Coordinates of C-alpha atoms in Angstrom, one line a residue:
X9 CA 78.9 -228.6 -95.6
X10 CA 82.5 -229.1 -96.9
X11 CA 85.6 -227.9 -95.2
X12 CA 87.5 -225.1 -96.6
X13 CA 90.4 -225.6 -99.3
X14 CA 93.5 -223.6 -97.6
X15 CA 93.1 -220.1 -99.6
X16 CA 89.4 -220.5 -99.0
X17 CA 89.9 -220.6 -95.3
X18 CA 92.7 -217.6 -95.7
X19 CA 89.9 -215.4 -97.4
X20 CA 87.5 -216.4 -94.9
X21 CA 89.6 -215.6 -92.0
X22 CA 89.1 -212.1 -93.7
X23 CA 85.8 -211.9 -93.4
X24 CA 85.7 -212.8 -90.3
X25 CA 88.1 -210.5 -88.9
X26 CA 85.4 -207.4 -91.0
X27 CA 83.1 -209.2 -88.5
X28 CA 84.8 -208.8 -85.3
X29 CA 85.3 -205.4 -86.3
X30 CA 81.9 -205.0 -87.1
X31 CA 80.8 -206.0 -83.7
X32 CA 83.4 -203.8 -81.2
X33 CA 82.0 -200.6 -83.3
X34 CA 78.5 -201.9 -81.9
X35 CA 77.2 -203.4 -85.0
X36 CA 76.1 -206.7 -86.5
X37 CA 79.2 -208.9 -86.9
X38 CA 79.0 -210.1 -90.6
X39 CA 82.2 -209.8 -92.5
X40 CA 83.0 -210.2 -96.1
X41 CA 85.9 -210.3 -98.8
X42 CA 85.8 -210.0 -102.8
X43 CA 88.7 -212.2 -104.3
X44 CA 89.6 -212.1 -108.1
X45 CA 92.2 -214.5 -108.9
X46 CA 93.8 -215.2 -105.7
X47 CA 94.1 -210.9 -105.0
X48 CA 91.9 -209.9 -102.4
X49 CA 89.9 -206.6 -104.5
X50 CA 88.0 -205.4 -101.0
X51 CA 86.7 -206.4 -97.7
X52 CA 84.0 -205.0 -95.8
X53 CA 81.5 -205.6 -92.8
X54 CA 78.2 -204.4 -92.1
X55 CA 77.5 -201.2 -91.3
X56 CA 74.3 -200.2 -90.5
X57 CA 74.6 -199.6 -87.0
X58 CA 77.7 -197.5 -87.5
X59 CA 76.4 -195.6 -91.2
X60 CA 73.1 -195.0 -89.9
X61 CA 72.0 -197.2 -93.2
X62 CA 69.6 -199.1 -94.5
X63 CA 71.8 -201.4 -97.2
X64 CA 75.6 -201.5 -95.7
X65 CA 75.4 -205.1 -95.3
X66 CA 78.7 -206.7 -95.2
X67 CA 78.4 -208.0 -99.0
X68 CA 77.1 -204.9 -100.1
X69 CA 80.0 -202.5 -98.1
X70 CA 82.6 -205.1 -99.3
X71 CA 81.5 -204.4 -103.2
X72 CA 81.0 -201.0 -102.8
X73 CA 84.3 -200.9 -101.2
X74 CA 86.1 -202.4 -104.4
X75 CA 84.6 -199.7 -106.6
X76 CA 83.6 -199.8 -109.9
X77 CA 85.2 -202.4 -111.8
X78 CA 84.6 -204.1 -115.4
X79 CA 81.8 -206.9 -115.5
X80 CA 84.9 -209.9 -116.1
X81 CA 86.1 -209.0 -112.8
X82 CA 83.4 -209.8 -111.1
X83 CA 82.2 -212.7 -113.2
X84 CA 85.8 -214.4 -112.2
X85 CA 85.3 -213.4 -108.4
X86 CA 84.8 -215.2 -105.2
X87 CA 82.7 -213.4 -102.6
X88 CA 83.6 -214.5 -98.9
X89 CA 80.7 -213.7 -96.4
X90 CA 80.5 -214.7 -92.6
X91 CA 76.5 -215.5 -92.9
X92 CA 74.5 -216.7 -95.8
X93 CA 73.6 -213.4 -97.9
X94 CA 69.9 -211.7 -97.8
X95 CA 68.3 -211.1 -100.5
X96 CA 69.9 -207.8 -101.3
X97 CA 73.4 -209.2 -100.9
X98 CA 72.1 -212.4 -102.8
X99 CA 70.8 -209.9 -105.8
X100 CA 73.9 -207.8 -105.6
X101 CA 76.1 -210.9 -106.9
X102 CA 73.6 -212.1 -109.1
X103 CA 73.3 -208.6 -111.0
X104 CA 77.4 -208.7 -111.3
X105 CA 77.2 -212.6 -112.1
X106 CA 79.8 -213.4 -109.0
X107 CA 80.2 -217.1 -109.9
X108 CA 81.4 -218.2 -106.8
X109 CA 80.2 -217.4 -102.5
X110 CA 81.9 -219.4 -99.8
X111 CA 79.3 -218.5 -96.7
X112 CA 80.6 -219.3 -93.2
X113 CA 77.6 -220.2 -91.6
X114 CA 73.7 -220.7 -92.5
X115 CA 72.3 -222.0 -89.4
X116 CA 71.4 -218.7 -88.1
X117 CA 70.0 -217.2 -91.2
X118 CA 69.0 -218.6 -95.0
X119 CA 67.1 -217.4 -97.5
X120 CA 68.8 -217.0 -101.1
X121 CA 71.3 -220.5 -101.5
X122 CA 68.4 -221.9 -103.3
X123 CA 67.6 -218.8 -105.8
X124 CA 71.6 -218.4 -106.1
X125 CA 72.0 -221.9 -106.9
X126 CA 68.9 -222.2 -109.7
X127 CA 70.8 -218.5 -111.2
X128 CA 74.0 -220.8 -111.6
X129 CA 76.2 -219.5 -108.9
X130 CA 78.0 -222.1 -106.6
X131 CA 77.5 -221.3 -102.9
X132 CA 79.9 -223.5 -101.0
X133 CA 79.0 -223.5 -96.6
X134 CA 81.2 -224.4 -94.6
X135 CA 79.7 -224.3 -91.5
X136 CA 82.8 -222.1 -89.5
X137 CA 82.7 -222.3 -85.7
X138 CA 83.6 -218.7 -84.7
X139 CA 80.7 -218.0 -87.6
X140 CA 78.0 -220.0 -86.1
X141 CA 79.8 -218.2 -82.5
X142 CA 79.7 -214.6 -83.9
X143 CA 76.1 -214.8 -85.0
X144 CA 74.5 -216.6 -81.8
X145 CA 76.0 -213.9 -79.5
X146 CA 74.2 -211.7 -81.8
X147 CA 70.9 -213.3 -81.4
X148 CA 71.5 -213.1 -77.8
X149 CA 73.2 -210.0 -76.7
X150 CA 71.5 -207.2 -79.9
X151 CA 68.3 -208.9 -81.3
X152 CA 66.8 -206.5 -82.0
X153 CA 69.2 -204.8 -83.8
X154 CA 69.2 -208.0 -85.6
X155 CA 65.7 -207.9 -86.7
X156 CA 65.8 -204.5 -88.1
X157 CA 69.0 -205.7 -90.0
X158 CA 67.0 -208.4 -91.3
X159 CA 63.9 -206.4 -92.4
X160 CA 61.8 -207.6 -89.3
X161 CA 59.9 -205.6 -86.6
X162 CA 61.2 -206.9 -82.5

């Protein structure tokens, strides 16, 4: 766990604030943001609950919300998640060689930091307080929702 450098905590605050918004619409509360250079490209929060979907994570509605963009974008990105990315979300910056994910939390959920990591892809935690918070009123307050976001039946 290492604390966040300034900008790094500035992009995360981002995410976070996808993830608040996330949860008053009625859904999971996992922000994200896609940084190229210091410019934030897109941020995005999961909506599964709110787009009747099966893959609007927040990883995966944060990239689809920056749009198509040339393969040296992404491979000089930083992706900014609240929650340590499924494997879907885990995939999705592997496939677009995203060098770089600052996750807020993994205490609640993680599966891919170990497959990320052996791919070549740094995965900085930094173990965020209103992360960890966001998340364990989740597990308390909509778990079941949460088990269908995470591919489990209640």
């Amino acid at each position: 766990m290492s604390n966040p450098a300034p900008s790094d905590a500035h992009f995360l605050e981002l995410a976070i604030e996808q993830a608040r918004i996330g949860w008053e619409e009625g859904g999971v509360p996992i922000g994200a943001a896609l940084v190229h250079n210091g410019e934030v490209l897109a941020v995005g929060r999961n909506r599964r609950v709110q787009m009747n979907s099966a893959i609007r994570h927040g990883e995966t509605d944060c990239i689809e919300q920056a749009g198509r963009l040339p393969a040296s974008v992404y491979r000089n990105s930083v992706l900014y998640t609240t929650l340590s990315p499924c494997y879907m979300c885990a995939g999705t910056a592997r496939l677009y060689e995203i060098p770089r994910i600052v996750v807020g939390e993994n205490r609640s959920f993680e599966v891919s930091e170990g497959w990320l990591r052996s791919a070549g892809l740094q995965v900085d935690v930094v173990d965020d307080a209103e992360c960890v918070a966001l998340m364990e009123r989740m597990l308390a307050e909509r778990p079941s929702v949460w088990l269908e976001d995470i591919g489990e039946e209640a």
